[in-house]
mmCIF file of N, CA, C and O in Angstrom:
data_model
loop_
_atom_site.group_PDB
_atom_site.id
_atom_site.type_symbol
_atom_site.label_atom_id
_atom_site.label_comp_id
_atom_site.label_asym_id
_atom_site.label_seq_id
_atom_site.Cartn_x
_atom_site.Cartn_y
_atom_site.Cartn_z
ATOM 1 N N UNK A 71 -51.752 41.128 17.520
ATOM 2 C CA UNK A 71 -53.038 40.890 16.892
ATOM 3 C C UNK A 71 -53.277 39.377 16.796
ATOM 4 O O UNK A 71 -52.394 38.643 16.352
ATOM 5 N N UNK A 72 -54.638 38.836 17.267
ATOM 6 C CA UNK A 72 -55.208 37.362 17.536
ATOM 7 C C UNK A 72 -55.589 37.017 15.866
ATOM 8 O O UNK A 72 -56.785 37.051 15.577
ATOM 9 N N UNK A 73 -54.674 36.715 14.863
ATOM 10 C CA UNK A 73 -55.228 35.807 13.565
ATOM 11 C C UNK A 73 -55.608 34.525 14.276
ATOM 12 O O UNK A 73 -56.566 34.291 13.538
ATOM 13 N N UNK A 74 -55.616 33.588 15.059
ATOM 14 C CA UNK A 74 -55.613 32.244 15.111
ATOM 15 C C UNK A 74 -57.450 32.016 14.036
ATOM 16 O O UNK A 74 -57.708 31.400 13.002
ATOM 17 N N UNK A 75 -58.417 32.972 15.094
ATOM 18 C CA UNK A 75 -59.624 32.481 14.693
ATOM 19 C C UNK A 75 -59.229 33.109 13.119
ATOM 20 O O UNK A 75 -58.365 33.864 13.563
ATOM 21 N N UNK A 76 -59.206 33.287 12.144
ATOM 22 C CA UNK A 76 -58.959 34.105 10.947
ATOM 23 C C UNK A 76 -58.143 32.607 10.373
ATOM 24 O O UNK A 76 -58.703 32.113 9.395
ATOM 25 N N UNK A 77 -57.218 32.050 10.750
ATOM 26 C CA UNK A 77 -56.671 30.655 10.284
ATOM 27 C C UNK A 77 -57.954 29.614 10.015
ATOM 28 O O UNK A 77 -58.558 29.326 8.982
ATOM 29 N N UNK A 78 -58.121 29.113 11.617
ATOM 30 C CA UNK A 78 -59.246 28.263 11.800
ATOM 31 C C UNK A 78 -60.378 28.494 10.536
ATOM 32 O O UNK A 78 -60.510 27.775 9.546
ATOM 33 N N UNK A 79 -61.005 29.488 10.817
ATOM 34 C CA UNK A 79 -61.817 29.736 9.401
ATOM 35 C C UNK A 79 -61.596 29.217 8.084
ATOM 36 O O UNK A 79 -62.381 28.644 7.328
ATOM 37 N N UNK A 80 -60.249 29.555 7.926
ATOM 38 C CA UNK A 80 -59.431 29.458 6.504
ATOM 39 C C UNK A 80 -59.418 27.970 6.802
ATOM 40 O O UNK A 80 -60.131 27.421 5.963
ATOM 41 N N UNK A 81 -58.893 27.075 7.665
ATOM 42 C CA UNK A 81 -58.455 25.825 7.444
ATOM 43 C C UNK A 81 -59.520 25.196 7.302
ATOM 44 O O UNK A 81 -59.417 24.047 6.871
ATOM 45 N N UNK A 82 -61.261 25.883 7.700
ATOM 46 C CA UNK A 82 -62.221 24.686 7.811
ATOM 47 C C UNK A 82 -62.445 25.159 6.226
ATOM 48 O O UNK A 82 -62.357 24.288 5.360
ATOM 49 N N UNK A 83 -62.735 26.546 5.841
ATOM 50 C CA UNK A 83 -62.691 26.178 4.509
ATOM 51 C C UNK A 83 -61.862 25.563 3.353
ATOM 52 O O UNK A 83 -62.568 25.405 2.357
ATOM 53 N N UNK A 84 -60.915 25.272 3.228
ATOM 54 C CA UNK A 84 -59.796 24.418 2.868
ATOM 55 C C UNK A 84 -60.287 23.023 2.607
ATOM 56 O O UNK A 84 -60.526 22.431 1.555
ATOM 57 N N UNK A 85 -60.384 22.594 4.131
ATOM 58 C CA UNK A 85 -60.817 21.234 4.323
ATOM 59 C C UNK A 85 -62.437 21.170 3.581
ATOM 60 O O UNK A 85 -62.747 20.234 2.845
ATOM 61 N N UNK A 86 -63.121 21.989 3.813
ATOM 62 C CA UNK A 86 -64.515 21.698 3.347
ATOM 63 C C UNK A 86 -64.419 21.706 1.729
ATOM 64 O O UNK A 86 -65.078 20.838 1.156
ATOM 65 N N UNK A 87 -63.816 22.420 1.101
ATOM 66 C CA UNK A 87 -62.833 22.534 0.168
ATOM 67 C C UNK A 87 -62.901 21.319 -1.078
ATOM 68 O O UNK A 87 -63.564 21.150 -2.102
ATOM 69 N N UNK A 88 -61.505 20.389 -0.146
ATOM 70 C CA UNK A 88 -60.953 19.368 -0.405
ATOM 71 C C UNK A 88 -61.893 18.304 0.201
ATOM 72 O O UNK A 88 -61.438 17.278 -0.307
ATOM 73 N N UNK A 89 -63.073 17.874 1.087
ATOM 74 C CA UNK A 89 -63.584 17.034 1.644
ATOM 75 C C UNK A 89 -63.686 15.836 1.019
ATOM 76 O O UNK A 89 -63.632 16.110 -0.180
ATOM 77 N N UNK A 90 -63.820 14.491 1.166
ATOM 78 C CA UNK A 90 -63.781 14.050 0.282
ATOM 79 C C UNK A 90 -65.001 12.973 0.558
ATOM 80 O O UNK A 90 -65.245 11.959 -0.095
ATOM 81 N N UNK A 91 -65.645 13.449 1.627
ATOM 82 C CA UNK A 91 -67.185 13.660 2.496
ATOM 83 C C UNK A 91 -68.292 14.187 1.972
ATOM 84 O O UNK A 91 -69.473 13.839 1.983
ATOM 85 N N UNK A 92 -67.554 15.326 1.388
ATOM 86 C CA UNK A 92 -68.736 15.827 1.322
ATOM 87 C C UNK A 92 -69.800 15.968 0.254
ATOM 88 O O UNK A 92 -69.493 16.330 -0.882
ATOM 89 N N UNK A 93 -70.934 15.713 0.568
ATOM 90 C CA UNK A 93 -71.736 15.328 -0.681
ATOM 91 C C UNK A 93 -71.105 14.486 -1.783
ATOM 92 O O UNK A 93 -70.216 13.653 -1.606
ATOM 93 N N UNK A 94 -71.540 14.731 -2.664
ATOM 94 C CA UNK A 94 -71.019 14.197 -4.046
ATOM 95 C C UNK A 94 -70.241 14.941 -5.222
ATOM 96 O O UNK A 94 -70.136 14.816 -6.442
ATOM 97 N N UNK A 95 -69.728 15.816 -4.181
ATOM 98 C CA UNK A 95 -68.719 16.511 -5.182
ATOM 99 C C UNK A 95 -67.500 15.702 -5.083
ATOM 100 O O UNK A 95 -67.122 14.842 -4.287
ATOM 101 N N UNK A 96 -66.935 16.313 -6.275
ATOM 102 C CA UNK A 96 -65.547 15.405 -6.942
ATOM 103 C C UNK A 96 -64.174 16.287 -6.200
ATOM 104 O O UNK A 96 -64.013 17.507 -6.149
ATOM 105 N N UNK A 97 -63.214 15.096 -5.622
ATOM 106 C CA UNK A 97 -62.439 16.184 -5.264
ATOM 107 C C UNK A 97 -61.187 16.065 -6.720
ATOM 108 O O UNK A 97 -61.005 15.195 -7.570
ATOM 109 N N UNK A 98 -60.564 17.322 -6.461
ATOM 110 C CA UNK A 98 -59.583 17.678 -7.668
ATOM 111 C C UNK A 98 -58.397 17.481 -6.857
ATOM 112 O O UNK A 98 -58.411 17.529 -5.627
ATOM 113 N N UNK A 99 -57.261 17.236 -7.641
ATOM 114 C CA UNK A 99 -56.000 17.675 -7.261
ATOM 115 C C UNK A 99 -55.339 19.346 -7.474
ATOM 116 O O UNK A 99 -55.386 19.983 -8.527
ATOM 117 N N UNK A 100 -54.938 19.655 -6.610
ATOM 118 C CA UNK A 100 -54.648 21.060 -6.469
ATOM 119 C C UNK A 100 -53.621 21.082 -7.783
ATOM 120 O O UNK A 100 -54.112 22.033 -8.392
ATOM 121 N N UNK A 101 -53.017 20.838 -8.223
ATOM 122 C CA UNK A 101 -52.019 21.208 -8.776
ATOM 123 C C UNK A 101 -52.393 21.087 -10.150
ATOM 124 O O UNK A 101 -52.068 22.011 -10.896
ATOM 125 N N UNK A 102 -53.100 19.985 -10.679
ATOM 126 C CA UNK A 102 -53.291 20.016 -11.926
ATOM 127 C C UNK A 102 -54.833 19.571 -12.121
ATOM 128 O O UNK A 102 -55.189 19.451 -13.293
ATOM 129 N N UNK A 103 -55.569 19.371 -11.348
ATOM 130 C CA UNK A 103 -56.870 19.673 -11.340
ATOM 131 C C UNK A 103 -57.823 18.521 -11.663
ATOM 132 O O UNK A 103 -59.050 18.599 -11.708
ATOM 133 N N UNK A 104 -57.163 17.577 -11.853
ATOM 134 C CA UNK A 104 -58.030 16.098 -12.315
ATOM 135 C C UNK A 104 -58.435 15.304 -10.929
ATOM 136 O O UNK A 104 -57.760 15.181 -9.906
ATOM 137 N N UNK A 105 -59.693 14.827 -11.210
ATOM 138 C CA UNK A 105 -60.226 14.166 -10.186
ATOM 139 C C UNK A 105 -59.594 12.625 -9.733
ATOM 140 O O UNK A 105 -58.848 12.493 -10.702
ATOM 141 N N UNK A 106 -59.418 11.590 -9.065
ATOM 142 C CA UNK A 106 -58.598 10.946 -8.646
ATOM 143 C C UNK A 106 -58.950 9.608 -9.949
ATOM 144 O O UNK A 106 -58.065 8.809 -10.259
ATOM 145 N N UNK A 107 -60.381 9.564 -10.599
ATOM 146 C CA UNK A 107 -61.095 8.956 -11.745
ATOM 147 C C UNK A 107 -60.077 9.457 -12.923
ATOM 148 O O UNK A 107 -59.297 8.675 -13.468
ATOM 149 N N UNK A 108 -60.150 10.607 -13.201
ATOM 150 C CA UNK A 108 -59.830 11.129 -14.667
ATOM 151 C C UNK A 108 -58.086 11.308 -14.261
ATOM 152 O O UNK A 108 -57.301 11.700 -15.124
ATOM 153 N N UNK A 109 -57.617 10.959 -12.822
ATOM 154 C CA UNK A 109 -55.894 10.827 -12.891
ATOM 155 C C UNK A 109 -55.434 9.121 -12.624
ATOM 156 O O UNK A 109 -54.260 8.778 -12.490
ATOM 157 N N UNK A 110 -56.538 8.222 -12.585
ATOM 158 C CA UNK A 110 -56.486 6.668 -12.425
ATOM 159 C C UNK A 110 -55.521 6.133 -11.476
ATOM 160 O O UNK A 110 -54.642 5.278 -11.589
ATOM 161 N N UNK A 111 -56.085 7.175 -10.094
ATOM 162 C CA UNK A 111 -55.917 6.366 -9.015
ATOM 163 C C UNK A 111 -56.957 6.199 -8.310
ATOM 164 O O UNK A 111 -58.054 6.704 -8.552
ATOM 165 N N UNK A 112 -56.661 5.404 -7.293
ATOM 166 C CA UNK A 112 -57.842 5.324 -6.472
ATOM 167 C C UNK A 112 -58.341 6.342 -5.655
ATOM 168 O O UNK A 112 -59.552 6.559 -5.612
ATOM 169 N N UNK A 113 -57.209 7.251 -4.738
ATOM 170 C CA UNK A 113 -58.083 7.987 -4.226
ATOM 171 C C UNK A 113 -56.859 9.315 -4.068
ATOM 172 O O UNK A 113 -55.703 8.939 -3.874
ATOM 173 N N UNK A 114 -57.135 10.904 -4.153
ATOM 174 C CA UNK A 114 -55.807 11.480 -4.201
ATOM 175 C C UNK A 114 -55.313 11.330 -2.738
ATOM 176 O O UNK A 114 -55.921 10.883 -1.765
ATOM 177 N N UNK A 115 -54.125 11.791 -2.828
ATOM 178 C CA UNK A 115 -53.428 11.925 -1.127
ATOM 179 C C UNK A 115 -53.023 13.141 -0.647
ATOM 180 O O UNK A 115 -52.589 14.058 -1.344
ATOM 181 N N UNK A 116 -53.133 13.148 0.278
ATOM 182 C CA UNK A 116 -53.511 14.867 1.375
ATOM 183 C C UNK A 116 -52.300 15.362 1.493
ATOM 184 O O UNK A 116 -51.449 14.485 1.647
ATOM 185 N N UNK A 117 -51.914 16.413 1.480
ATOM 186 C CA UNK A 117 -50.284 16.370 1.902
ATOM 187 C C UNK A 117 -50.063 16.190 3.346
ATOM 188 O O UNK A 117 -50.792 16.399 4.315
ATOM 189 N N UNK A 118 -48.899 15.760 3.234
ATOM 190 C CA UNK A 118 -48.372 15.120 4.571
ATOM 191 C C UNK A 118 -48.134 16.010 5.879
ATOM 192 O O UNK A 118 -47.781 15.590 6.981
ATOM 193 N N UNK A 119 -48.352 17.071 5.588
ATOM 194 C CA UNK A 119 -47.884 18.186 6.672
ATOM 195 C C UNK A 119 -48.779 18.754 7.056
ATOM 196 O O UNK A 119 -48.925 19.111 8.225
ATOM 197 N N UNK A 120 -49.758 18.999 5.905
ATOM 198 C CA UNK A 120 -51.225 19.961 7.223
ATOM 199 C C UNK A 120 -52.261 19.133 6.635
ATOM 200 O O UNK A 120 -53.346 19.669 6.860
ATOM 201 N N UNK A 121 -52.410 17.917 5.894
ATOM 202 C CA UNK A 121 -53.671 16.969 6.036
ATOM 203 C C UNK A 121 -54.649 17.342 5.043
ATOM 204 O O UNK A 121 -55.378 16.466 4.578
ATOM 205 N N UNK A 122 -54.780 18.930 4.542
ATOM 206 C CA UNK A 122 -56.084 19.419 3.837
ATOM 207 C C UNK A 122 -55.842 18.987 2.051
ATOM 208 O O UNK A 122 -56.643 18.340 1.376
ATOM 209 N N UNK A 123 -54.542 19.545 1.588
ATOM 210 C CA UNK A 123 -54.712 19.876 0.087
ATOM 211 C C UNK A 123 -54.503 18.320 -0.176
ATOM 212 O O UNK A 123 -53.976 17.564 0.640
ATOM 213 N N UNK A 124 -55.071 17.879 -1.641
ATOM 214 C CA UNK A 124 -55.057 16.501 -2.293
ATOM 215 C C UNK A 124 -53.988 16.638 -3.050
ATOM 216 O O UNK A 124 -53.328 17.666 -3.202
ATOM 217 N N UNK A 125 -53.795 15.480 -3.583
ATOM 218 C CA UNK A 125 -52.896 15.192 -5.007
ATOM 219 C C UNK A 125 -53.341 14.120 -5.641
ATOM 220 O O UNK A 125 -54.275 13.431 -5.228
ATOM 221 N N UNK A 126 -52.637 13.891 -6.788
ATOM 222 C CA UNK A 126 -53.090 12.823 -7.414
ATOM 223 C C UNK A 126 -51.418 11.569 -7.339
ATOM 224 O O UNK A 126 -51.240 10.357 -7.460
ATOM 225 N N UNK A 127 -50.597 12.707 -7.093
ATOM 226 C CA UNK A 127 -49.411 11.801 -7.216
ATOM 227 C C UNK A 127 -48.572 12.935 -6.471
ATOM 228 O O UNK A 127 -48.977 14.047 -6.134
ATOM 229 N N UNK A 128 -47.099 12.292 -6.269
ATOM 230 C CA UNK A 128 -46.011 13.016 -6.100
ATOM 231 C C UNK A 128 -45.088 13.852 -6.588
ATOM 232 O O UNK A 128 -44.230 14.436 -5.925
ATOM 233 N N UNK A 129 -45.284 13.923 -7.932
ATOM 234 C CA UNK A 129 -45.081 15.034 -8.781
ATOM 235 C C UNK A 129 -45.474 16.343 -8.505
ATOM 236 O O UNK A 129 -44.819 17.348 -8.231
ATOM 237 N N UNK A 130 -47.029 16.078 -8.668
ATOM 238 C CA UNK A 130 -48.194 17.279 -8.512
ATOM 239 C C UNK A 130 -48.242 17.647 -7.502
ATOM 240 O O UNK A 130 -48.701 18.789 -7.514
ATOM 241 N N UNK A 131 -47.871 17.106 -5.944
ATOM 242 C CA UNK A 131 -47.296 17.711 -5.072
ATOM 243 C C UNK A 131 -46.721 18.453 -5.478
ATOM 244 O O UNK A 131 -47.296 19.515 -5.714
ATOM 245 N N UNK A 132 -44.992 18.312 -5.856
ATOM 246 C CA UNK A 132 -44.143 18.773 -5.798
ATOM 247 C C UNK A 132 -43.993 20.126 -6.541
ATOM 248 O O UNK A 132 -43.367 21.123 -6.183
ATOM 249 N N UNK A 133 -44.794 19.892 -7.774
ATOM 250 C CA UNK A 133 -45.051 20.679 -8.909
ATOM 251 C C UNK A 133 -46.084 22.175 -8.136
ATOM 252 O O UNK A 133 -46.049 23.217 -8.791
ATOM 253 N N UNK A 134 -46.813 22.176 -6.982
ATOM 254 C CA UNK A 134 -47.807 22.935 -6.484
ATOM 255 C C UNK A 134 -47.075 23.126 -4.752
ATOM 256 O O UNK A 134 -47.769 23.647 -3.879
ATOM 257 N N UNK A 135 -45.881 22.722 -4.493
ATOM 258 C CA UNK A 135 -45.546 22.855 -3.426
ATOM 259 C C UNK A 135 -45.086 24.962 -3.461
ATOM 260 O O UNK A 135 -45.662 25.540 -2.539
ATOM 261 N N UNK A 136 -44.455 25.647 -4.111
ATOM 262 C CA UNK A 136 -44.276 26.750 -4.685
ATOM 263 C C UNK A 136 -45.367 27.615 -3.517
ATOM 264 O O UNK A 136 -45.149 28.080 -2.398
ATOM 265 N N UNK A 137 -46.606 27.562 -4.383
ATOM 266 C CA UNK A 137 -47.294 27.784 -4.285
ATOM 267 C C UNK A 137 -48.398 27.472 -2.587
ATOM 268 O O UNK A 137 -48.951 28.279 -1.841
ATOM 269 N N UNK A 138 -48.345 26.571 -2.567
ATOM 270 C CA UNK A 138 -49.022 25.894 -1.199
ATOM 271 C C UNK A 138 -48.096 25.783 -0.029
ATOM 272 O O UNK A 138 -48.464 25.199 0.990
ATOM 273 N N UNK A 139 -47.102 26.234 -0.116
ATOM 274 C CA UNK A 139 -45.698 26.079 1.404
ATOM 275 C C UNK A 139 -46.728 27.089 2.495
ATOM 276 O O UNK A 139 -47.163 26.737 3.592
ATOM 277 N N UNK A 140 -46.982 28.663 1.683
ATOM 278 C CA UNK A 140 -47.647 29.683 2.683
ATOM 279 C C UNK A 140 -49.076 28.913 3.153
ATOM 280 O O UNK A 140 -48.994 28.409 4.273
ATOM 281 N N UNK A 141 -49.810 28.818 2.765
ATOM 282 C CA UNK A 141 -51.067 28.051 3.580
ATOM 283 C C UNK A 141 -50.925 26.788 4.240
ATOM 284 O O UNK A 141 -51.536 26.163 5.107
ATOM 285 N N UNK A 142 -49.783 26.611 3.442
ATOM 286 C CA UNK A 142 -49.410 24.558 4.435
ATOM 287 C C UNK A 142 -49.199 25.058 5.840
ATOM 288 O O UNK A 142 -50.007 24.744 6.714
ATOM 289 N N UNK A 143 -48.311 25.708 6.067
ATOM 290 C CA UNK A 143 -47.771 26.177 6.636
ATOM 291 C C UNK A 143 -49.097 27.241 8.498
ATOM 292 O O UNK A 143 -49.153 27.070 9.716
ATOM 293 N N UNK A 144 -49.677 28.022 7.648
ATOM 294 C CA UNK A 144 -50.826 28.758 8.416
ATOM 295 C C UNK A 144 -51.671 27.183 8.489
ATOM 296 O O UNK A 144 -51.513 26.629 9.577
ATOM 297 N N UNK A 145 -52.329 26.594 7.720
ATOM 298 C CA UNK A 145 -53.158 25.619 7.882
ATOM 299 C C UNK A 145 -52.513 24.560 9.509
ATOM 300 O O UNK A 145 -53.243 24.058 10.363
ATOM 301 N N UNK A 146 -51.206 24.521 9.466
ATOM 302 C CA UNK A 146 -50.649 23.629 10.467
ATOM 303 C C UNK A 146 -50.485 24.417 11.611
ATOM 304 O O UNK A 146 -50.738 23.861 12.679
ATOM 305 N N UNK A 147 -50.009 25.936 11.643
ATOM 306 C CA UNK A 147 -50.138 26.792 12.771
ATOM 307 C C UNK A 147 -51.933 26.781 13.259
ATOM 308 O O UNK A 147 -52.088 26.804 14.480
ATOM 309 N N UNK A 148 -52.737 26.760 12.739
ATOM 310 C CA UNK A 148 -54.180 26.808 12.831
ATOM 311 C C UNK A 148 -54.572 25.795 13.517
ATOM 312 O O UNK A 148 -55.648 25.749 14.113
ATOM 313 N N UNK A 149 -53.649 24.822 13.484
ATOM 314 C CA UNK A 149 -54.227 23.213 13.842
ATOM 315 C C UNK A 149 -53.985 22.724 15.506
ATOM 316 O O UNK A 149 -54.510 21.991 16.343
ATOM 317 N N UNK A 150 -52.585 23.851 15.332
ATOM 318 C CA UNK A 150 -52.040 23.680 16.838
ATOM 319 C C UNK A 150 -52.773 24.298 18.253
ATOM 320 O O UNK A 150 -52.258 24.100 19.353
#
């Protein structure tokens, strides 16, 4: 069975998601939910492996990695 297009989908919503483009919405950090203003950095950082989810730090990575390994994971098979 062909999931790839079923990924793709998922990864553009993800990214559209997290954009940090788009319009004037605020992006959040996945893990604990503060915008990169209300966590006093400058801007969050993407994770390093499939590019889409934010953070505010390396903690909150780590703290939401649990959770985000299964889509990190499809998001980077999607990409290939």
């Amino acid at each position: 069975q062909d999931t790839s297009g079923a990924y793709e989908e998922f990864a553009e919503f993800l990214e559209a998601l997290h954009d940090t483009t788009a319009g004037n919405r605020s992006v959040y950090c996945a893990s604990c939910g503060k915008s990169s203003e209300s966590a006093g950095v400058e801007s969050l950082k993407a994770c390093s492996n499939c590019k889409v989810t934010k953070y505010c730090s390396r903690e909150c990575q780590r703290a939401h990695w649990k959770s985000h390994k299964v889509d990190c994971r499809r998001l980077v098979e999607a990409a290939k």
